Amino acid sequence: MRNYFLLLILAIAISAKGQTINDFQLLSTSGKNFKLSDNANAKGYIVVFTSNNCPFAKLYPERLKALNKKYEPLGIPLVCIRSTDTTVMDEDVYEKMIELTKREQFNFPYLVDGDQEVAAQFHADKTPHAFVIWKENEQWVVKYSGAIDDNGAEEKKVKHRYVAEAVDALLGGKEVAIKKTASVGCAIHYRKK
Amino acid sequence: MNFYRFFIKKIFLLVLMCSLHSAANAQYNTLWIPDTLSGTTFNLTVRDTFRQVLPGQQTIVGAFNHFPTWGPTLFWNKGDSVNMFVTNSMLDTTTVHWHGIHLPAIMDGGPHQTIAPNQTWNPKFRVKNNAAMYWYHPHLHMMTQAQLGLGIGGLIIVRDPIEAALALPRKYGVDDIPLVLTDSRFDNSNQIVLSLYGDTMMCNFTLNAQYTIPAQVVRLRILNTASERFYNLGFSDNRSFSVIGSDGGLLNAPVSLTRKLLAPGERVEILVNCTGQNGTSFDLMAYNSGMATDYPGWQPTNYSDVRFRNDLGGRNFNILHLNVGPQTANPKTTIPTTLTTNVFPDSTASIATRAISMALGGSACPPGYPDCYQLNATNFDMNRIDYRPLINSTEIWEITNNSTLAHPFHIHDAQFKIISVNGVNAPAADRGWKDVVVVRRNYKVRFVVSFPDYADSLHPFMYHCHMAPHEDAGMMGQFTVMPECVPTITTLTPTTLGVGALATLKGTHLNNITSVKFNALSSSFNITSDTTIKATVPTGVTAGVITAQNNCGTATSQAYTIVDSANVTVKFLLQGLYVAPDSMRNAMGIYADSVQIRLYAKSDVTTPAKIINTVVRTNGQTFCKLPASFIGRQYYICIRHRNSIETWSKTAVTLRNGLTYDFSRP
């Protein structure tokens, strides 16, 4: 009986803690592999699932670079992942990801998730779909999931920079106020297995 | 001093009025009018995009070409051959269906003509439709509501000489205004939510739309693209308007109304006379308050079942604010009294009546679609053809609604003429060409439809409820227009067969049959005529149906069963033993005497095909058990008795299991 009670407490504790992310290794447009554990000093990551093709995702490169420029020195680097199905959309193939990286002068890794496993682990459903993950007890815990901010087309009219607000809260040792919003953009279609 | 005060007062009032006018108009957005494409070659690219619908975050939508949403209005001329290039730049598969257009099935853009991402589909066909407004929209099975709800679609305006000869408004966007009606629901991040009923009315995807129309006769071409909602159209000042066209063309004459119900998928063309009304305003409204509860969407915001709640439920609401401005040059100021003389299909020439019932699917609904509605108690099956009308034929379709909701029934390819609605003539505004007809709860609607061309036994057209959620859930069927050479089987005799038996098939177009199969087992056969085939039941046969195939198609018979032998009863009375009707003296128990039954094939009356030594009962019955191979074949029955004259049946008899041949009854 005591064991069951302890297990129940543990389950509640785990669920209250939030979704955890296992480390992964993906190829970057730089030609190198990327793993979360590569940066031993990272307190957390901003992970953004995006694509070359989605018109809404195309609104965000400058804002993504700005986020990385601000938060990487503070130990929260940004990384972008492309998980869309290139069997149906060849504009998202690796070679074109490299072109985009150069054209937009990305200052962050742009990774290819060809088998969509990482996107599935995060439960990413749109491009762009942003996550803030934080290291707690050697585990990566999702602290925010959803839109990058609340206005894609008109940055000057943004009222909530959800990702930045979440990272600022975590850096200040506070709870993230808005943990989840609906991601806005093009659907990620998962191949049937 | 007085003049000065008067002047200031007037200035103040002027400023106040301008402010009020500005404030009043600040609540409206200018109606967006889709741009147009003309010619005979059209390039359409469907893509994901976004647009500013509400303040704040943009809304992800779908669109064609460079449009913010929806697509260009295509202008086609009747008689032209159009060449369409449809490219899919979305991340999802789609189709583009030409709603209401008469064309080959393979060009129709239904669920079978999928366009994968990055693919281009190139249908081409001759425009045979009468002048009217049609439309194009996605038709991917189980995705129609999702894709149509994102605003993927466009209008088609067909022009023809008959319409062009009429004094009708024809300046697109000036006095000839297309209106696409829908209601949408948005979530907290301004994204469109898939729902049965929307909370926000949009006209041409514009919220709180307003438009300036000239003070003359104005033509409004109105389409309902809502998921399920009907709009009971009227004007805020209850002015009358003239209906001049329905789904598939002009009416014979304008019909004056103050209200017109428009179902999902339906179109209506109306004329509104604003002559002498420059400077006034009025609204196009949906007078949905008090509508009967079989019209979907009546449930208000506080309705008990949360699935059906909606902010537009059970009330009247504004669709479009109209400001009347100055007349244009050469305005139309009168409404024609006649329009055209339609020649509809002749219902007396109908060769078939199709009965289609609508009902809730209950436990038979497909997975993921509880509470679905069905046609003829079945769900849509991409691999099943439900009807096969013949080319050059006319049919009557009867749609009976046994469900609780009114459904707009739509058929692809053909425009039809409503014969009756619950036994009476259709409303005057619905007596023209239609491709969508409303079938209310417990109503029966009959229409006549012809299939003059585009026979194709392989590629089907659809028929379905045009409420997209119902269509996605399988309230849909398919038909193929069959070429005249397609065989049909009308009768099979006998229906109880055995190995070696002879089956006689009667039907049509049997002259060129190339194969006959018994439950997929090939058999030998003989073509007797264009209407008769005789096939021998093959060894190893099992019960099933017989199929007969030629180059045009396959005919299927009714079901047959298989027996190992044939039991035939021969009845006769021997004169020397006769006692009374149906009675002879007995020799032993119930038996009168021994006899011999001989069977002679019609083709050979010299050599008996079968000799059966048996006994005849006192009631005259003799039971013969024959091999199954005798079934279906013709034999003279001969009786031999030691003390009687040999007696033959007058004609050769086609044997079947269970046959009784009675010599005692001439």
mmCIF file of N, CA, C and O in Angstrom, chain B residues 337-413:
data_model
loop_
_atom_site.group_PDB
_atom_site.id
_atom_site.type_symbol
_atom_site.label_atom_id
_atom_site.label_comp_id
_atom_site.label_asym_id
_atom_site.label_seq_id
_atom_site.Cartn_x
_atom_site.Cartn_y
_atom_site.Cartn_z
ATOM 1 N N THR B 337 -38.692 41.638 -68.117
ATOM 2 C CA THR B 337 -39.864 40.842 -67.710
ATOM 3 C C THR B 337 -39.726 39.382 -68.122
ATOM 4 O O THR B 337 -40.359 38.511 -67.545
ATOM 5 N N THR B 338 -38.921 39.099 -69.131
ATOM 6 C CA THR B 338 -38.631 37.711 -69.498
ATOM 7 C C THR B 338 -37.128 37.577 -69.655
ATOM 8 O O THR B 338 -36.420 38.558 -69.910
ATOM 9 N N LEU B 339 -36.676 36.355 -69.503
ATOM 10 C CA LEU B 339 -35.240 36.120 -69.537
ATOM 11 C C LEU B 339 -34.859 35.108 -70.623
ATOM 12 O O LEU B 339 -34.060 35.397 -71.486
ATOM 13 N N THR B 340 -35.411 33.929 -70.552
ATOM 14 C CA THR B 340 -35.055 32.899 -71.517
ATOM 15 C C THR B 340 -36.176 31.877 -71.575
ATOM 16 O O THR B 340 -37.163 31.974 -70.851
ATOM 17 N N THR B 341 -36.030 30.914 -72.462
ATOM 18 C CA THR B 341 -36.970 29.788 -72.511
ATOM 19 C C THR B 341 -36.157 28.521 -72.301
ATOM 20 O O THR B 341 -35.463 28.042 -73.204
ATOM 21 N N ASN B 342 -36.188 28.031 -71.098
ATOM 22 C CA ASN B 342 -35.410 26.836 -70.780
ATOM 23 C C ASN B 342 -36.094 25.589 -71.327
ATOM 24 O O ASN B 342 -37.323 25.478 -71.295
ATOM 25 N N VAL B 343 -35.302 24.678 -71.835
ATOM 26 C CA VAL B 343 -35.822 23.374 -72.265
ATOM 27 C C VAL B 343 -35.273 22.343 -71.287
ATOM 28 O O VAL B 343 -34.080 22.021 -71.309
ATOM 29 N N PHE B 344 -36.127 21.850 -70.451
ATOM 30 C CA PHE B 344 -35.712 20.921 -69.403
ATOM 31 C C PHE B 344 -35.882 19.475 -69.881
ATOM 32 O O PHE B 344 -36.626 19.207 -70.837
ATOM 33 N N PRO B 345 -35.207 18.508 -69.207
ATOM 34 C CA PRO B 345 -35.415 17.101 -69.578
ATOM 35 C C PRO B 345 -36.875 16.710 -69.401
ATOM 36 O O PRO B 345 -37.580 17.223 -68.529
ATOM 37 N N ASP B 346 -37.313 15.782 -70.232
ATOM 38 C CA ASP B 346 -38.688 15.317 -70.198
ATOM 39 C C ASP B 346 -38.783 14.153 -69.210
ATOM 40 O O ASP B 346 -38.220 13.078 -69.433
ATOM 41 N N SER B 347 -39.517 14.350 -68.133
ATOM 42 C CA SER B 347 -39.595 13.293 -67.115
ATOM 43 C C SER B 347 -40.317 12.058 -67.636
ATOM 44 O O SER B 347 -40.077 10.951 -67.155
ATOM 45 N N THR B 348 -41.157 12.202 -68.654
ATOM 46 C CA THR B 348 -41.850 11.022 -69.191
ATOM 47 C C THR B 348 -40.898 10.140 -69.978
ATOM 48 O O THR B 348 -41.209 8.990 -70.265
ATOM 49 N N ALA B 349 -39.748 10.674 -70.328
ATOM 50 C CA ALA B 349 -38.750 9.885 -71.052
ATOM 51 C C ALA B 349 -37.803 9.168 -70.110
ATOM 52 O O ALA B 349 -36.849 8.519 -70.556
ATOM 53 N N SER B 350 -38.064 9.263 -68.834
ATOM 54 C CA SER B 350 -37.166 8.639 -67.853
ATOM 55 C C SER B 350 -37.163 7.127 -68.003
ATOM 56 O O SER B 350 -38.220 6.503 -68.145
ATOM 57 N N ILE B 351 -35.974 6.535 -67.967
ATOM 58 C CA ILE B 351 -35.884 5.080 -68.060
ATOM 59 C C ILE B 351 -35.554 4.445 -66.717
ATOM 60 O O ILE B 351 -35.489 3.225 -66.601
ATOM 61 N N ALA B 352 -35.326 5.251 -65.726
ATOM 62 C CA ALA B 352 -35.015 4.692 -64.402
ATOM 63 C C ALA B 352 -35.368 5.713 -63.353
ATOM 64 O O ALA B 352 -35.305 6.922 -63.601
ATOM 65 N N THR B 353 -35.748 5.215 -62.198
ATOM 66 C CA THR B 353 -35.991 6.077 -61.045
ATOM 67 C C THR B 353 -35.057 5.629 -59.934
ATOM 68 O O THR B 353 -35.052 4.452 -59.557
ATOM 69 N N ARG B 354 -34.252 6.564 -59.470
ATOM 70 C CA ARG B 354 -33.310 6.246 -58.390
ATOM 71 C C ARG B 354 -33.908 6.742 -57.069
ATOM 72 O O ARG B 354 -34.226 7.915 -56.953
ATOM 73 N N ALA B 355 -34.024 5.852 -56.130
ATOM 74 C CA ALA B 355 -34.551 6.235 -54.812
ATOM 75 C C ALA B 355 -33.392 6.340 -53.844
ATOM 76 O O ALA B 355 -32.660 5.377 -53.625
ATOM 77 N N ILE B 356 -33.218 7.513 -53.275
ATOM 78 C CA ILE B 356 -32.124 7.741 -52.331
ATOM 79 C C ILE B 356 -32.728 8.231 -51.034
ATOM 80 O O ILE B 356 -33.514 9.178 -51.024
ATOM 81 N N SER B 357 -32.356 7.578 -49.944
ATOM 82 C CA SER B 357 -32.884 7.988 -48.644
ATOM 83 C C SER B 357 -31.763 8.596 -47.816
ATOM 84 O O SER B 357 -30.603 8.219 -47.933
ATOM 85 N N MET B 358 -32.144 9.544 -46.983
ATOM 86 C CA MET B 358 -31.198 10.183 -46.062
ATOM 87 C C MET B 358 -31.594 9.804 -44.649
ATOM 88 O O MET B 358 -32.784 9.870 -44.305
ATOM 89 N N ALA B 359 -30.619 9.436 -43.847
ATOM 90 C CA ALA B 359 -30.926 9.087 -42.460
ATOM 91 C C ALA B 359 -29.649 9.148 -41.637
ATOM 92 O O ALA B 359 -28.539 9.168 -42.174
ATOM 93 N N LEU B 360 -29.824 9.147 -40.320
ATOM 94 C CA LEU B 360 -28.677 9.060 -39.419
ATOM 95 C C LEU B 360 -28.025 7.693 -39.562
ATOM 96 O O LEU B 360 -28.717 6.689 -39.772
ATOM 97 N N GLY B 361 -26.699 7.670 -39.441
ATOM 98 C CA GLY B 361 -26.001 6.410 -39.629
ATOM 99 C C GLY B 361 -25.967 5.520 -38.409
ATOM 100 O O GLY B 361 -25.793 4.315 -38.527
ATOM 101 N N GLY B 362 -26.111 6.105 -37.253
ATOM 102 C CA GLY B 362 -26.104 5.313 -36.035
ATOM 103 C C GLY B 362 -24.809 4.546 -35.848
ATOM 104 O O GLY B 362 -23.713 5.071 -36.047
ATOM 105 N N SER B 363 -24.916 3.263 -35.507
ATOM 106 C CA SER B 363 -23.735 2.461 -35.234
ATOM 107 C C SER B 363 -22.951 2.135 -36.501
ATOM 108 O O SER B 363 -21.833 1.638 -36.438
ATOM 109 N N ALA B 364 -23.520 2.408 -37.667
ATOM 110 C CA ALA B 364 -22.832 2.100 -38.920
ATOM 111 C C ALA B 364 -21.956 3.237 -39.405
ATOM 112 O O ALA B 364 -21.404 3.171 -40.502
ATOM 113 N N CYS B 365 -21.808 4.277 -38.606
ATOM 114 C CA CYS B 365 -20.980 5.411 -39.022
ATOM 115 C C CYS B 365 -19.514 4.998 -39.107
ATOM 116 O O CYS B 365 -19.073 4.115 -38.366
ATOM 117 N N PRO B 366 -18.753 5.653 -39.977
ATOM 118 C CA PRO B 366 -17.328 5.314 -40.075
ATOM 119 C C PRO B 366 -16.605 5.717 -38.787
ATOM 120 O O PRO B 366 -17.073 6.628 -38.077
ATOM 121 N N PRO B 367 -15.477 5.091 -38.491
ATOM 122 C CA PRO B 367 -14.708 5.470 -37.301
ATOM 123 C C PRO B 367 -14.334 6.933 -37.353
ATOM 124 O O PRO B 367 -13.934 7.445 -38.394
ATOM 125 N N GLY B 368 -14.505 7.597 -36.223
ATOM 126 C CA GLY B 368 -14.163 9.014 -36.173
ATOM 127 C C GLY B 368 -15.292 9.935 -36.568
ATOM 128 O O GLY B 368 -15.168 11.150 -36.485
ATOM 129 N N TYR B 369 -16.401 9.382 -37.013
ATOM 130 C CA TYR B 369 -17.533 10.196 -37.436
ATOM 131 C C TYR B 369 -18.831 9.708 -36.796
ATOM 132 O O TYR B 369 -19.762 9.272 -37.477
ATOM 133 N N PRO B 370 -18.909 9.766 -35.460
ATOM 134 C CA PRO B 370 -20.170 9.378 -34.813
ATOM 135 C C PRO B 370 -21.261 10.361 -35.239
ATOM 136 O O PRO B 370 -20.971 11.485 -35.639
ATOM 137 N N ASP B 371 -22.474 9.957 -35.155
ATOM 138 C CA ASP B 371 -23.603 10.822 -35.535
ATOM 139 C C ASP B 371 -23.556 11.234 -36.995
ATOM 140 O O ASP B 371 -24.001 12.321 -37.362
ATOM 141 N N CYS B 372 -23.014 10.378 -37.860
ATOM 142 C CA CYS B 372 -22.958 10.709 -39.281
ATOM 143 C C CYS B 372 -24.340 10.550 -39.893
ATOM 144 O O CYS B 372 -25.236 9.939 -39.318
ATOM 145 N N TYR B 373 -24.482 11.101 -41.078
ATOM 146 C CA TYR B 373 -25.677 10.880 -41.880
ATOM 147 C C TYR B 373 -25.280 10.034 -43.093
ATOM 148 O O TYR B 373 -24.135 10.095 -43.567
ATOM 149 N N GLN B 374 -26.229 9.257 -43.573
ATOM 150 C CA GLN B 374 -25.934 8.357 -44.681
ATOM 151 C C GLN B 374 -26.934 8.528 -45.810
ATOM 152 O O GLN B 374 -28.045 9.026 -45.609
ATOM 153 N N LEU B 375 -26.515 8.091 -46.977
ATOM 154 C CA LEU B 375 -27.415 7.955 -48.115
ATOM 155 C C LEU B 375 -27.635 6.462 -48.336
ATOM 156 O O LEU B 375 -26.675 5.698 -48.421
ATOM 157 N N ASN B 376 -28.915 6.087 -48.381
ATOM 158 C CA ASN B 376 -29.256 4.673 -48.579
ATOM 159 C C ASN B 376 -28.546 3.763 -47.599
ATOM 160 O O ASN B 376 -28.081 2.676 -47.949
ATOM 161 N N ALA B 377 -28.451 4.221 -46.374
ATOM 162 C CA ALA B 377 -27.913 3.415 -45.268
ATOM 163 C C ALA B 377 -26.511 2.887 -45.533
ATOM 164 O O ALA B 377 -26.130 1.834 -45.029
ATOM 165 N N THR B 378 -25.732 3.591 -46.344
ATOM 166 C CA THR B 378 -24.351 3.176 -46.580
ATOM 167 C C THR B 378 -23.434 4.387 -46.446
ATOM 168 O O THR B 378 -23.870 5.534 -46.580
ATOM 169 N N ASN B 379 -22.168 4.098 -46.189
ATOM 170 C CA ASN B 379 -21.162 5.145 -46.177
ATOM 171 C C ASN B 379 -20.444 5.161 -47.512
ATOM 172 O O ASN B 379 -20.375 4.144 -48.193
ATOM 173 N N PHE B 380 -19.895 6.308 -47.836
ATOM 174 C CA PHE B 380 -19.182 6.456 -49.093
ATOM 175 C C PHE B 380 -18.036 5.462 -49.171
ATOM 176 O O PHE B 380 -17.334 5.216 -48.201
ATOM 177 N N ASP B 381 -17.866 4.883 -50.353
ATOM 178 C CA ASP B 381 -16.763 3.950 -50.593
ATOM 179 C C ASP B 381 -16.159 4.324 -51.939
ATOM 180 O O ASP B 381 -16.850 4.270 -52.965
ATOM 181 N N MET B 382 -14.884 4.696 -51.926
ATOM 182 C CA MET B 382 -14.219 5.132 -53.166
ATOM 183 C C MET B 382 -14.247 4.050 -54.230
ATOM 184 O O MET B 382 -14.128 4.330 -55.416
ATOM 185 N N ASN B 383 -14.388 2.811 -53.801
ATOM 186 C CA ASN B 383 -14.305 1.695 -54.753
ATOM 187 C C ASN B 383 -15.667 1.147 -55.153
ATOM 188 O O ASN B 383 -15.739 0.139 -55.857
ATOM 189 N N ARG B 384 -16.725 1.792 -54.703
ATOM 190 C CA ARG B 384 -18.050 1.281 -54.999
ATOM 191 C C ARG B 384 -18.786 2.257 -55.915
ATOM 192 O O ARG B 384 -18.876 3.436 -55.614
ATOM 193 N N ILE B 385 -19.323 1.761 -57.004
ATOM 194 C CA ILE B 385 -20.160 2.579 -57.879
ATOM 195 C C ILE B 385 -21.603 2.264 -57.525
ATOM 196 O O ILE B 385 -22.030 1.114 -57.591
ATOM 197 N N ASP B 386 -22.343 3.278 -57.171
ATOM 198 C CA ASP B 386 -23.710 3.061 -56.702
ATOM 199 C C ASP B 386 -24.733 3.034 -57.836
ATOM 200 O O ASP B 386 -25.708 2.289 -57.780
ATOM 201 N N TYR B 387 -24.519 3.866 -58.838
ATOM 202 C CA TYR B 387 -25.451 3.904 -59.964
ATOM 203 C C TYR B 387 -24.671 3.947 -61.269
ATOM 204 O O TYR B 387 -23.552 4.472 -61.322
ATOM 205 N N ARG B 388 -25.319 3.434 -62.295
ATOM 206 C CA ARG B 388 -24.693 3.442 -63.625
ATOM 207 C C ARG B 388 -25.710 3.900 -64.665
ATOM 208 O O ARG B 388 -26.187 3.107 -65.480
ATOM 209 N N PRO B 389 -26.061 5.158 -64.688
ATOM 210 C CA PRO B 389 -26.986 5.620 -65.719
ATOM 211 C C PRO B 389 -26.343 5.501 -67.097
ATOM 212 O O PRO B 389 -25.124 5.630 -67.247
ATOM 213 N N LEU B 390 -27.193 5.259 -68.058
ATOM 214 C CA LEU B 390 -26.698 5.120 -69.422
ATOM 215 C C LEU B 390 -26.572 6.481 -70.086
ATOM 216 O O LEU B 390 -27.346 7.402 -69.812
ATOM 217 N N ILE B 391 -25.611 6.560 -70.961
ATOM 218 C CA ILE B 391 -25.480 7.788 -71.733
ATOM 219 C C ILE B 391 -26.737 7.984 -72.569
ATOM 220 O O ILE B 391 -27.420 7.021 -72.927
ATOM 221 N N ASN B 392 -27.055 9.267 -72.834
ATOM 222 C CA ASN B 392 -28.264 9.612 -73.610
ATOM 223 C C ASN B 392 -29.544 9.187 -72.908
ATOM 224 O O ASN B 392 -30.573 9.024 -73.556
ATOM 225 N N SER B 393 -29.490 8.999 -71.619
ATOM 226 C CA SER B 393 -30.704 8.605 -70.905
ATOM 227 C C SER B 393 -31.169 9.727 -69.994
ATOM 228 O O SER B 393 -30.425 10.652 -69.679
ATOM 229 N N THR B 394 -32.418 9.610 -69.598
ATOM 230 C CA THR B 394 -33.026 10.534 -68.643
ATOM 231 C C THR B 394 -33.488 9.715 -67.456
ATOM 232 O O THR B 394 -34.021 8.610 -67.632
ATOM 233 N N GLU B 395 -33.284 10.235 -66.272
ATOM 234 C CA GLU B 395 -33.689 9.514 -65.073
ATOM 235 C C GLU B 395 -34.413 10.456 -64.119
ATOM 236 O O GLU B 395 -34.246 11.680 -64.186
ATOM 237 N N ILE B 396 -35.187 9.846 -63.257
ATOM 238 C CA ILE B 396 -35.800 10.588 -62.154
ATOM 239 C C ILE B 396 -35.093 10.149 -60.878
ATOM 240 O O ILE B 396 -34.927 8.955 -60.629
ATOM 241 N N TRP B 397 -34.673 11.106 -60.099
ATOM 242 C CA TRP B 397 -34.068 10.806 -58.809
ATOM 243 C C TRP B 397 -35.036 11.271 -57.719
ATOM 244 O O TRP B 397 -35.512 12.412 -57.753
ATOM 245 N N GLU B 398 -35.290 10.377 -56.774
ATOM 246 C CA GLU B 398 -36.189 10.687 -55.650
ATOM 247 C C GLU B 398 -35.367 10.681 -54.378
ATOM 248 O O GLU B 398 -34.774 9.658 -54.029
ATOM 249 N N ILE B 399 -35.351 11.801 -53.712
ATOM 250 C CA ILE B 399 -34.569 11.892 -52.483
ATOM 251 C C ILE B 399 -35.543 12.030 -51.320
ATOM 252 O O ILE B 399 -36.342 12.972 -51.273
ATOM 253 N N THR B 400 -35.475 11.099 -50.396
ATOM 254 C CA THR B 400 -36.367 11.110 -49.240
ATOM 255 C C THR B 400 -35.528 11.310 -47.990
ATOM 256 O O THR B 400 -34.553 10.596 -47.767
ATOM 257 N N ASN B 401 -35.922 12.278 -47.202
ATOM 258 C CA ASN B 401 -35.149 12.612 -46.002
ATOM 259 C C ASN B 401 -35.830 12.061 -44.761
ATOM 260 O O ASN B 401 -36.879 12.564 -44.340
ATOM 261 N N ASN B 402 -35.239 11.042 -44.183
ATOM 262 C CA ASN B 402 -35.769 10.454 -42.944
ATOM 263 C C ASN B 402 -34.960 10.894 -41.738
ATOM 264 O O ASN B 402 -34.989 10.234 -40.690
ATOM 265 N N SER B 403 -34.191 11.964 -41.888
ATOM 266 C CA SER B 403 -33.375 12.426 -40.765
ATOM 267 C C SER B 403 -33.991 13.680 -40.166
ATOM 268 O O SER B 403 -34.998 14.195 -40.652
ATOM 269 N N THR B 404 -33.346 14.211 -39.153
ATOM 270 C CA THR B 404 -33.909 15.367 -38.449
ATOM 271 C C THR B 404 -33.473 16.693 -39.044
ATOM 272 O O THR B 404 -33.998 17.743 -38.684
ATOM 273 N N LEU B 405 -32.488 16.659 -39.965
ATOM 274 C CA LEU B 405 -31.972 17.900 -40.535
ATOM 275 C C LEU B 405 -32.362 18.017 -41.999
ATOM 276 O O LEU B 405 -32.477 17.013 -42.698
ATOM 277 N N ALA B 406 -32.507 19.246 -42.450
ATOM 278 C CA ALA B 406 -32.599 19.476 -43.893
ATOM 279 C C ALA B 406 -31.203 19.307 -44.490
ATOM 280 O O ALA B 406 -30.209 19.710 -43.870
ATOM 281 N N HIS B 407 -31.127 18.701 -45.667
ATOM 282 C CA HIS B 407 -29.835 18.501 -46.325
ATOM 283 C C HIS B 407 -29.889 19.074 -47.732
ATOM 284 O O HIS B 407 -30.858 18.837 -48.460
ATOM 285 N N PRO B 408 -28.842 19.799 -48.148
ATOM 286 C CA PRO B 408 -28.761 20.230 -49.550
ATOM 287 C C PRO B 408 -28.137 19.129 -50.392
ATOM 288 O O PRO B 408 -26.958 18.812 -50.217
ATOM 289 N N PHE B 409 -28.926 18.532 -51.254
ATOM 290 C CA PHE B 409 -28.450 17.400 -52.060
ATOM 291 C C PHE B 409 -27.851 17.920 -53.351
ATOM 292 O O PHE B 409 -28.471 18.699 -54.069
ATOM 293 N N HIS B 410 -26.650 17.473 -53.671
ATOM 294 C CA HIS B 410 -25.926 17.966 -54.847
ATOM 295 C C HIS B 410 -25.489 16.797 -55.704
ATOM 296 O O HIS B 410 -25.111 15.739 -55.190
ATOM 297 N N ILE B 411 -25.565 16.990 -57.005
ATOM 298 C CA ILE B 411 -25.102 15.970 -57.938
ATOM 299 C C ILE B 411 -24.089 16.615 -58.875
ATOM 300 O O ILE B 411 -24.263 17.768 -59.304
ATOM 301 N N HIS B 412 -23.020 15.914 -59.132
ATOM 302 C CA HIS B 412 -21.993 16.439 -60.044
ATOM 303 C C HIS B 412 -22.425 16.241 -61.489
ATOM 304 O O HIS B 412 -23.333 15.468 -61.806
ATOM 305 N N ASP B 413 -21.779 16.982 -62.348
ATOM 306 C CA ASP B 413 -21.891 16.837 -63.801
ATOM 307 C C ASP B 413 -23.156 17.449 -64.377
ATOM 308 O O ASP B 413 -23.097 18.121 -65.400
#
